[in-house]
CSV table of N, CA, C and O in Angstrom, one decimal:
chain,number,residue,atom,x,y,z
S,1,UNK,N,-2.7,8.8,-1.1
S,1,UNK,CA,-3.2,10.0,-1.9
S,1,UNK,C,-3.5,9.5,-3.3
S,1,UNK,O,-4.3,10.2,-3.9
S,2,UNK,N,-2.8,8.2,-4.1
S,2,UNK,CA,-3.0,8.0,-4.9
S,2,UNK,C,-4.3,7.7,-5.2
S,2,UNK,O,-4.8,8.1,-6.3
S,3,UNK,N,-5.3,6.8,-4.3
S,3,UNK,CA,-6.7,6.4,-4.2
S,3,UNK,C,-7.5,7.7,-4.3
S,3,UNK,O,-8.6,7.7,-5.0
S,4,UNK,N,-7.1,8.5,-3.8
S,4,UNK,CA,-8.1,9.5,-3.8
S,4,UNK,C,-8.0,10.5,-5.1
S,4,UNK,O,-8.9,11.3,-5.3
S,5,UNK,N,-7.0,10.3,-5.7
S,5,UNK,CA,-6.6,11.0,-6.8
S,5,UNK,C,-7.6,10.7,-8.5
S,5,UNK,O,-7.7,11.3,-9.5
S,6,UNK,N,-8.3,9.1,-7.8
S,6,UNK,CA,-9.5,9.2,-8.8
S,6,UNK,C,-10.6,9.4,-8.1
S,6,UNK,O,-11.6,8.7,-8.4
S,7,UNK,N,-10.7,10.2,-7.3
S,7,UNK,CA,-11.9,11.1,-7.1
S,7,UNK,C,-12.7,12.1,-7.9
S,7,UNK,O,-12.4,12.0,-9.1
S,8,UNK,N,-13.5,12.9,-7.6
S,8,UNK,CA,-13.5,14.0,-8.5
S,8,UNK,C,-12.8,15.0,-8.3
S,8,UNK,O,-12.4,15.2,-7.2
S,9,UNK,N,-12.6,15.7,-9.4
S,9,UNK,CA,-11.7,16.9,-9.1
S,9,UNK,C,-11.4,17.7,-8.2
S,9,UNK,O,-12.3,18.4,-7.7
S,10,UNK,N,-10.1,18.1,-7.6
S,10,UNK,CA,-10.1,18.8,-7.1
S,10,UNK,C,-10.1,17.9,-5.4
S,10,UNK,O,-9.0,17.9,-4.8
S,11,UNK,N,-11.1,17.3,-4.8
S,11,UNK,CA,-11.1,16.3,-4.0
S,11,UNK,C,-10.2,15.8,-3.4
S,11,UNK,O,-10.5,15.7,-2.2
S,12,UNK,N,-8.9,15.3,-3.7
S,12,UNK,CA,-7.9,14.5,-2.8
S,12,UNK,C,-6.9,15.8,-2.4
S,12,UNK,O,-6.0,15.5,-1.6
S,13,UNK,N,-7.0,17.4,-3.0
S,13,UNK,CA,-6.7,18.4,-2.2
S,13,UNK,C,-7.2,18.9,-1.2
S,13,UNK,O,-6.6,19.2,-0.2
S,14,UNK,N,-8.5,19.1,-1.4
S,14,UNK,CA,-9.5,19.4,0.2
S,14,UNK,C,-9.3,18.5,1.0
S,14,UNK,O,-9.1,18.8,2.1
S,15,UNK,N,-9.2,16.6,0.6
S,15,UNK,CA,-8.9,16.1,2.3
S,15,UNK,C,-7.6,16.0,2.6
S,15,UNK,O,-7.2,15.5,3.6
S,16,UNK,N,-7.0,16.3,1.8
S,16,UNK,CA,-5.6,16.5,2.4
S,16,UNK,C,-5.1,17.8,3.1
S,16,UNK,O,-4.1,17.9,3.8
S,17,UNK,N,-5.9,18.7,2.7
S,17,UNK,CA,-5.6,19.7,3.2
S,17,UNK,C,-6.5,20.3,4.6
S,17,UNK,O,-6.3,21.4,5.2
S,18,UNK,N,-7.8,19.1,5.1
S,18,UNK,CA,-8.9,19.6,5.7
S,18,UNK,C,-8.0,19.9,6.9
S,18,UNK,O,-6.8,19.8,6.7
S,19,UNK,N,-8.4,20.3,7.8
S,19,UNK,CA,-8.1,20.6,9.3
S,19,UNK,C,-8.7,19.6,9.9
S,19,UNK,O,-9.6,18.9,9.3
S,20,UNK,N,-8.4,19.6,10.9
S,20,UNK,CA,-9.3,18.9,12.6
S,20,UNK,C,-9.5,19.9,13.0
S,20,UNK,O,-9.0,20.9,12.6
S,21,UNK,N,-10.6,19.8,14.4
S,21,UNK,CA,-10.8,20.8,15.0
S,21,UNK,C,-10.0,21.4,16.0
S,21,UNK,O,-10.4,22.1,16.9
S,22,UNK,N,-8.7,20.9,15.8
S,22,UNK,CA,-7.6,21.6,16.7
S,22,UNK,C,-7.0,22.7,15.7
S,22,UNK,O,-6.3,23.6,16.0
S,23,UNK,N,-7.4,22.4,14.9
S,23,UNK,CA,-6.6,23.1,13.5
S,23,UNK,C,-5.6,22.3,13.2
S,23,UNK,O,-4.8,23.1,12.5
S,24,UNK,N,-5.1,21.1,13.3
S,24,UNK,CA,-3.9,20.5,13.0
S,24,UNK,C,-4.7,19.8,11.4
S,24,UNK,O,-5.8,19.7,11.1
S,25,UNK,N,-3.5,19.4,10.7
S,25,UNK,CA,-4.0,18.5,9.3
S,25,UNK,C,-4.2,17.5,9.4
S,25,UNK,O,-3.4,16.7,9.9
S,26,UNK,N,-5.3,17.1,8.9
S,26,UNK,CA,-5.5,15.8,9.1
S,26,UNK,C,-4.5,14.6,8.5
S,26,UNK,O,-4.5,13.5,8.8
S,27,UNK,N,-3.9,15.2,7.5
S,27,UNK,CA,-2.7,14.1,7.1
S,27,UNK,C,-1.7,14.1,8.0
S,27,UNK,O,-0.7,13.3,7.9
S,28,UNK,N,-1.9,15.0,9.0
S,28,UNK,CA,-0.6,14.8,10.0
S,28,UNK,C,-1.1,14.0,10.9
S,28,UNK,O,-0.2,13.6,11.7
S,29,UNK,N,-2.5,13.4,11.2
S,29,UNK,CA,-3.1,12.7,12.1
S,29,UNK,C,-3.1,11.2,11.8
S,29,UNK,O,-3.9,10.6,11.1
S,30,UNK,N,-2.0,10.5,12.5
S,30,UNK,CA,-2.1,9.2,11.9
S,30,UNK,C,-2.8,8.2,11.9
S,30,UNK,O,-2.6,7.1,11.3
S,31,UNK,N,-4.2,8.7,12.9
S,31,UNK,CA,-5.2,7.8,13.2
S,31,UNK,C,-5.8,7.9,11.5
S,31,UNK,O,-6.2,6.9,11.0
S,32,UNK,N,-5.9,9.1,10.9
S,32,UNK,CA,-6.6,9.5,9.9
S,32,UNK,C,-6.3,8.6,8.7
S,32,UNK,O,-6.9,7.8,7.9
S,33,UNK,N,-4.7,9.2,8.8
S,33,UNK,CA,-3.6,8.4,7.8
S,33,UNK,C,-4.1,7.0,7.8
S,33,UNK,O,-4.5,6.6,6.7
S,34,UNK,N,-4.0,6.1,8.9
S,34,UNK,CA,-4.2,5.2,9.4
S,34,UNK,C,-5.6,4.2,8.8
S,34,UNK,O,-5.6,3.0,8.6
S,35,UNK,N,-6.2,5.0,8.6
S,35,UNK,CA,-7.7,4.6,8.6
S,35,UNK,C,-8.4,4.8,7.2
S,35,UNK,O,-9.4,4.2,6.8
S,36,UNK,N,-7.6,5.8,6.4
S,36,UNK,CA,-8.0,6.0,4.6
S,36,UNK,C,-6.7,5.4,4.2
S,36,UNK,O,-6.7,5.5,3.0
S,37,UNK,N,-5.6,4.9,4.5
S,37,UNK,CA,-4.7,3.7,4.0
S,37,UNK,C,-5.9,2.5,3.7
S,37,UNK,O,-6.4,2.1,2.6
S,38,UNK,N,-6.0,2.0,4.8
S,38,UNK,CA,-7.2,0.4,5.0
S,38,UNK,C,-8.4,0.8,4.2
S,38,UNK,O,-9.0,-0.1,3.6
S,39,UNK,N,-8.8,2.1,4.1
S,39,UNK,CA,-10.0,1.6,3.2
S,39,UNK,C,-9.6,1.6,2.1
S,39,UNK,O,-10.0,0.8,1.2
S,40,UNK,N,-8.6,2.6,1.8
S,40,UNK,CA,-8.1,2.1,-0.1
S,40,UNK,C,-7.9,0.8,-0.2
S,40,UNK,O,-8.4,0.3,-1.2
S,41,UNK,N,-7.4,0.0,0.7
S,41,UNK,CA,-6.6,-1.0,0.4
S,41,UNK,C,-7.6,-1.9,0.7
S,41,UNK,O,-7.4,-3.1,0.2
S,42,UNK,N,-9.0,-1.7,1.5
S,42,UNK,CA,-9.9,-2.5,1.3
S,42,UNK,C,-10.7,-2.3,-0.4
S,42,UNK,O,-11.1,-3.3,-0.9
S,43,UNK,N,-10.8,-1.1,-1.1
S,43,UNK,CA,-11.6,-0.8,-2.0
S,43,UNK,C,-11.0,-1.3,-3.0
S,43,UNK,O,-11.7,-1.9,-3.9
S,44,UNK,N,-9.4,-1.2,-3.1
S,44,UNK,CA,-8.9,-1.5,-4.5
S,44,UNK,C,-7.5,-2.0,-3.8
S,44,UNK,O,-6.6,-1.1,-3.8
S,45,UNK,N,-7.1,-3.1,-3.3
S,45,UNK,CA,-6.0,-3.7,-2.9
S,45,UNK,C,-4.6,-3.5,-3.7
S,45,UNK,O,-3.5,-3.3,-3.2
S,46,UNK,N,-5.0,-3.6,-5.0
S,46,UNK,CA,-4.0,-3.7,-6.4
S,46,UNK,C,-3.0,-2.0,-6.4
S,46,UNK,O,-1.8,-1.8,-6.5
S,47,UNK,N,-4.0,-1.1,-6.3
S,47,UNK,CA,-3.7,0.0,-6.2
S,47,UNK,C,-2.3,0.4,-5.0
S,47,UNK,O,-1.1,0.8,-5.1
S,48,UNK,N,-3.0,0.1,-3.9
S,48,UNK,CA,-1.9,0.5,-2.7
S,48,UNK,C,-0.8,-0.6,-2.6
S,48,UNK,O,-0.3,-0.7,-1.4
S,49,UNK,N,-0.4,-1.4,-3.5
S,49,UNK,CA,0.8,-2.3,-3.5
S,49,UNK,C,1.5,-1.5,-4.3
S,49,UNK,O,2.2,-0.9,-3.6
S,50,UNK,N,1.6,-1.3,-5.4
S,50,UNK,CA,2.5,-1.0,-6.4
S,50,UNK,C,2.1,0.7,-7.0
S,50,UNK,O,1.1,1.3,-6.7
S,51,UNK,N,2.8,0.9,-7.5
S,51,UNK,CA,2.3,2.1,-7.9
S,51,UNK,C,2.2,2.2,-9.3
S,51,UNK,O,2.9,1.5,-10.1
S,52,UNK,N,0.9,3.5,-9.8
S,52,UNK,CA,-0.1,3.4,-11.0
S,52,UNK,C,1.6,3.1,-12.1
S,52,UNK,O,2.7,3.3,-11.7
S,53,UNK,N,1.2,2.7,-13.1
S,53,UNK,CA,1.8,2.6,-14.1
S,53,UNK,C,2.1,1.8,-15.1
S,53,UNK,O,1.6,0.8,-14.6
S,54,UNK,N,2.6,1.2,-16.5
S,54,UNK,CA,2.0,0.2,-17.0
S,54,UNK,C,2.3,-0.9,-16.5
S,54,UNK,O,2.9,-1.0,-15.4
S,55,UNK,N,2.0,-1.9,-17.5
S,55,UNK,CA,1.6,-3.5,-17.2
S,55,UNK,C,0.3,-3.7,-16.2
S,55,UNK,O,-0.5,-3.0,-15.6
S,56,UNK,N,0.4,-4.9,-16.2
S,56,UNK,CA,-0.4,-5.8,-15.8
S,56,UNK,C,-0.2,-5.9,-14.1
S,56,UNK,O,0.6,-6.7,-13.5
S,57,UNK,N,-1.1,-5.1,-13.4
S,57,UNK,CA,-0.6,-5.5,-12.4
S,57,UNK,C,-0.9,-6.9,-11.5
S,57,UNK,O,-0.2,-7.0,-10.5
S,58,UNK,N,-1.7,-7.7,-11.6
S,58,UNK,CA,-1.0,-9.3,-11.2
S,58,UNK,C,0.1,-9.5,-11.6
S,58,UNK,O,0.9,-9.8,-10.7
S,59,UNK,N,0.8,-9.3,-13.2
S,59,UNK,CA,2.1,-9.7,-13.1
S,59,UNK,C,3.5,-9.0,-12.5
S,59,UNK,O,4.7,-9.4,-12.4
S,60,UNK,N,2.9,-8.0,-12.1
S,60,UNK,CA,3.7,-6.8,-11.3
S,60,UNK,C,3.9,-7.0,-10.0
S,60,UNK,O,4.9,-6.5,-9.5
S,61,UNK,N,2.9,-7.8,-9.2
S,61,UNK,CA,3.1,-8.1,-8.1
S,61,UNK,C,3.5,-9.4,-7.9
S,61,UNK,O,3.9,-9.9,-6.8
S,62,UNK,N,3.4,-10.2,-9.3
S,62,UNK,CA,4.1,-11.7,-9.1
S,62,UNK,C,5.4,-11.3,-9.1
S,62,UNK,O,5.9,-11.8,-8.1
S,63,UNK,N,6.1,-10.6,-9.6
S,63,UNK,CA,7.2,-10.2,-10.4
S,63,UNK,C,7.9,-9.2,-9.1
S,63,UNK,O,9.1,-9.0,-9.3
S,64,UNK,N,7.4,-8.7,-8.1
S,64,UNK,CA,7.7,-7.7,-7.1
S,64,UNK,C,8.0,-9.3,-5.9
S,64,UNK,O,9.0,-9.6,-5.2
S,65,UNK,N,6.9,-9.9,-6.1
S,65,UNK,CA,6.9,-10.9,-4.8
S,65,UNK,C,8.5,-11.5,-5.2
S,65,UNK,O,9.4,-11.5,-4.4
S,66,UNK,N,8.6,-12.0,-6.7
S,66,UNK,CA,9.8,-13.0,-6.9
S,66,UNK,C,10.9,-12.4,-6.8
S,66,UNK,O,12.0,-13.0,-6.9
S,67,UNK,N,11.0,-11.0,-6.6
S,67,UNK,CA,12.3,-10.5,-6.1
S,67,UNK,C,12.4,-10.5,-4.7
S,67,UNK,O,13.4,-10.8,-4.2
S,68,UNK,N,11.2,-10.0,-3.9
S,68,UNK,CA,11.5,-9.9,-2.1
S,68,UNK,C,11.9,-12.1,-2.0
S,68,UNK,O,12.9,-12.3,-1.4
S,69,UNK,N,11.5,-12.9,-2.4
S,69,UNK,CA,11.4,-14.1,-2.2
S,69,UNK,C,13.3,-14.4,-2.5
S,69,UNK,O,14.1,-14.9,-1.8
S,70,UNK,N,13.3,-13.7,-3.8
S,70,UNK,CA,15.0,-13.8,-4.0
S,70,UNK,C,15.7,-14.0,-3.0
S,70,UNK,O,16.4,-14.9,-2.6
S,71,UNK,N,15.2,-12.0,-2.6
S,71,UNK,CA,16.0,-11.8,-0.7
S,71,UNK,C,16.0,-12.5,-0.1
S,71,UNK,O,17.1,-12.8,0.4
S,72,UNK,N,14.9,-13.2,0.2
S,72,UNK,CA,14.7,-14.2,1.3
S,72,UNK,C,16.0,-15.7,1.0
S,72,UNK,O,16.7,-16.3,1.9
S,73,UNK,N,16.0,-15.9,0.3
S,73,UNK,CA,16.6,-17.2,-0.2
S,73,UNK,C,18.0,-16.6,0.1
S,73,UNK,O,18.7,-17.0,1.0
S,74,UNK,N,18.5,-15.3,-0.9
S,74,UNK,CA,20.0,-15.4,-1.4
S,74,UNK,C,20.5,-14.2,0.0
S,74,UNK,O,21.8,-14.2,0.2
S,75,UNK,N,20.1,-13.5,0.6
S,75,UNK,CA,20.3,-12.5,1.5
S,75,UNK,C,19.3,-12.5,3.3
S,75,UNK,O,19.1,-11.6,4.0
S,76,UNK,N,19.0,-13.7,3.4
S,76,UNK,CA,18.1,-13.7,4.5
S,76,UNK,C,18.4,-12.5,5.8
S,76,UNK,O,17.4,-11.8,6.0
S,77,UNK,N,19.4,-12.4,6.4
S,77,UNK,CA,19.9,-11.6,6.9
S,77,UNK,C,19.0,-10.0,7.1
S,77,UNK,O,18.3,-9.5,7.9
S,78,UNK,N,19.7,-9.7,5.5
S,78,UNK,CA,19.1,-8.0,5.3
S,78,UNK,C,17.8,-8.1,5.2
S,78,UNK,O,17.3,-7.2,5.8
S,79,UNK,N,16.9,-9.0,4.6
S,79,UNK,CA,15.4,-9.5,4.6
S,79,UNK,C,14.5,-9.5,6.5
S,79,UNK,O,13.5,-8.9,6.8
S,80,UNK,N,15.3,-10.3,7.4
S,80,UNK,CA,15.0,-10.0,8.8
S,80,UNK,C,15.7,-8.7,9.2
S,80,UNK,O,15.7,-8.8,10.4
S,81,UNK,N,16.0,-8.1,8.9
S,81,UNK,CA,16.6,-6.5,9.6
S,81,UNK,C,15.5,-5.3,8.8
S,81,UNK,O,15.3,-4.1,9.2
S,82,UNK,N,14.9,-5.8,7.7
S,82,UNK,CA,13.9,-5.0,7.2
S,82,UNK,C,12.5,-5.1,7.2
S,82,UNK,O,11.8,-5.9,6.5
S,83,UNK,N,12.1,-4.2,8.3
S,83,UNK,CA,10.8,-4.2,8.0
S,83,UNK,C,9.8,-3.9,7.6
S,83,UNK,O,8.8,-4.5,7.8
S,84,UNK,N,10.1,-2.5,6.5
S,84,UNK,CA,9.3,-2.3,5.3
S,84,UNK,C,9.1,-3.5,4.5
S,84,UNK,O,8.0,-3.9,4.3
S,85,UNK,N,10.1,-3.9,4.1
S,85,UNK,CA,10.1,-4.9,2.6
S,85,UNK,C,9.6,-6.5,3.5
S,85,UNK,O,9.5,-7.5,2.8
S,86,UNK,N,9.4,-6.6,5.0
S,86,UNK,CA,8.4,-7.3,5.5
S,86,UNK,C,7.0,-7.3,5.3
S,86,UNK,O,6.2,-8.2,5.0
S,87,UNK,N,6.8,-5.6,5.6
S,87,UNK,CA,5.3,-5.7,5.3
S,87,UNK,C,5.0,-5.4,3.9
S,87,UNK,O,3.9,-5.8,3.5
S,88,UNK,N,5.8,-4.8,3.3
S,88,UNK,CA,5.5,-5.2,1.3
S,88,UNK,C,5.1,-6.5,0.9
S,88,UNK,O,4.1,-6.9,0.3
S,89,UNK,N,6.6,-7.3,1.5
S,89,UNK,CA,5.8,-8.9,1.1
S,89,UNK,C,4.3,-9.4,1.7
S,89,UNK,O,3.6,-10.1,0.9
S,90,UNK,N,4.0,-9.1,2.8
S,90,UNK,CA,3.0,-9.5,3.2
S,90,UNK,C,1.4,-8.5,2.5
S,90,UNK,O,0.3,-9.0,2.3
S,91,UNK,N,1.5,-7.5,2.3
S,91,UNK,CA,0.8,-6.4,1.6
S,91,UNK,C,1.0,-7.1,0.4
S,91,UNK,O,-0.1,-7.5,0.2
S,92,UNK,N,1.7,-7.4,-0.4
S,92,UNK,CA,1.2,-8.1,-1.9
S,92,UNK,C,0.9,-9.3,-1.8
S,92,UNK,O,0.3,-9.7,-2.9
S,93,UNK,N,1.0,-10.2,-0.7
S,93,UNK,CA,0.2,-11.8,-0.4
S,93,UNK,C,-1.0,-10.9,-0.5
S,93,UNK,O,-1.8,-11.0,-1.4
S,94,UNK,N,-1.1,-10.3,0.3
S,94,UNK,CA,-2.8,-10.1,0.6
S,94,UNK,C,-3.9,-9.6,-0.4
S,94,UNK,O,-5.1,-9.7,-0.5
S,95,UNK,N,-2.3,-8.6,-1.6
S,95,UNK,CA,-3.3,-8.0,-2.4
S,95,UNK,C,-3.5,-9.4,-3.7
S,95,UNK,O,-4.5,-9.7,-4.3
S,96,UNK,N,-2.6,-9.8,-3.7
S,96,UNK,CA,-2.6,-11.0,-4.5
S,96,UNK,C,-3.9,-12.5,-4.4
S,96,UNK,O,-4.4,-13.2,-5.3
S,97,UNK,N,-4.1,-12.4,-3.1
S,97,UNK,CA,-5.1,-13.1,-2.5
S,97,UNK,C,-6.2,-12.3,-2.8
S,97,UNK,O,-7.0,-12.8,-3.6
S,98,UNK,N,-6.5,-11.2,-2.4
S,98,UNK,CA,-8.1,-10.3,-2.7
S,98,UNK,C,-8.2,-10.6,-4.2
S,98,UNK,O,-9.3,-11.1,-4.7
S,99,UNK,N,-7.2,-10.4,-4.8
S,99,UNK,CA,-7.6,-11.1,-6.4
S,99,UNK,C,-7.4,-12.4,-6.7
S,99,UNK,O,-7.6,-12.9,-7.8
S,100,UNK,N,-7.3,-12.6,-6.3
S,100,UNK,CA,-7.7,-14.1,-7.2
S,100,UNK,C,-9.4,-14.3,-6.1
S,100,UNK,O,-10.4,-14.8,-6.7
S,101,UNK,N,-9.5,-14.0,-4.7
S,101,UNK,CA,-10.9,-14.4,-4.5
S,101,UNK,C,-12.2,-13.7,-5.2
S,101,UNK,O,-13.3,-14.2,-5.2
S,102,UNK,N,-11.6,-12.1,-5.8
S,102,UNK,CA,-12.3,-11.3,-6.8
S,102,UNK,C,-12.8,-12.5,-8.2
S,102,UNK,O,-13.5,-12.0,-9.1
């Protein structure tokens, strides 16, 4: 929702709020969910890692990476039992990588 939030106005409430033609919401549709996640994250990678606010975000995701890397080293354990903060780590390699090939 954040991506769409620099839309124009008004905008990231109509598609969040659109229907399908079942009448169900489309944010409840996770094919939908599913599929405006990847294009944010193809349009602006930086954005769907971290969330808006100051600094620098390269150093926000260096700085995000050197703590999950911590886990990994001083806690490996709780690091394999989790797999959100699996795919975080790997979601900031990638966004990390789209920039620097930007």
């Amino acid at each position: 929702k954040q991506w769409l939030a620099g839309g124009p106005e008004g905008l990231s409430d109509q598609i969040m709020s659109a229907r399908a033609a079942d009448g169900t919401l489309l944010k409840n549709n996770p094919d939908f969910m599913n599929w405006i996640s990847q294009t944010a994250r193809e349009v602006n990678p930086m954005n769907m890692v971290l969330p808006a606010g100051n600094g620098d975000r390269v150093s926000n995701i260096a700085t995000r990476m050197g703590e999950i890397e911590t886990m990994m080293r001083t806690n490996r354990a709780a690091y394999d039992k989790n797999p959100a903060i699996q795919e975080e780590y790997r979601n900031l390699i990638e966004a990390r990588d789209r920039h620097q090939a930007a």
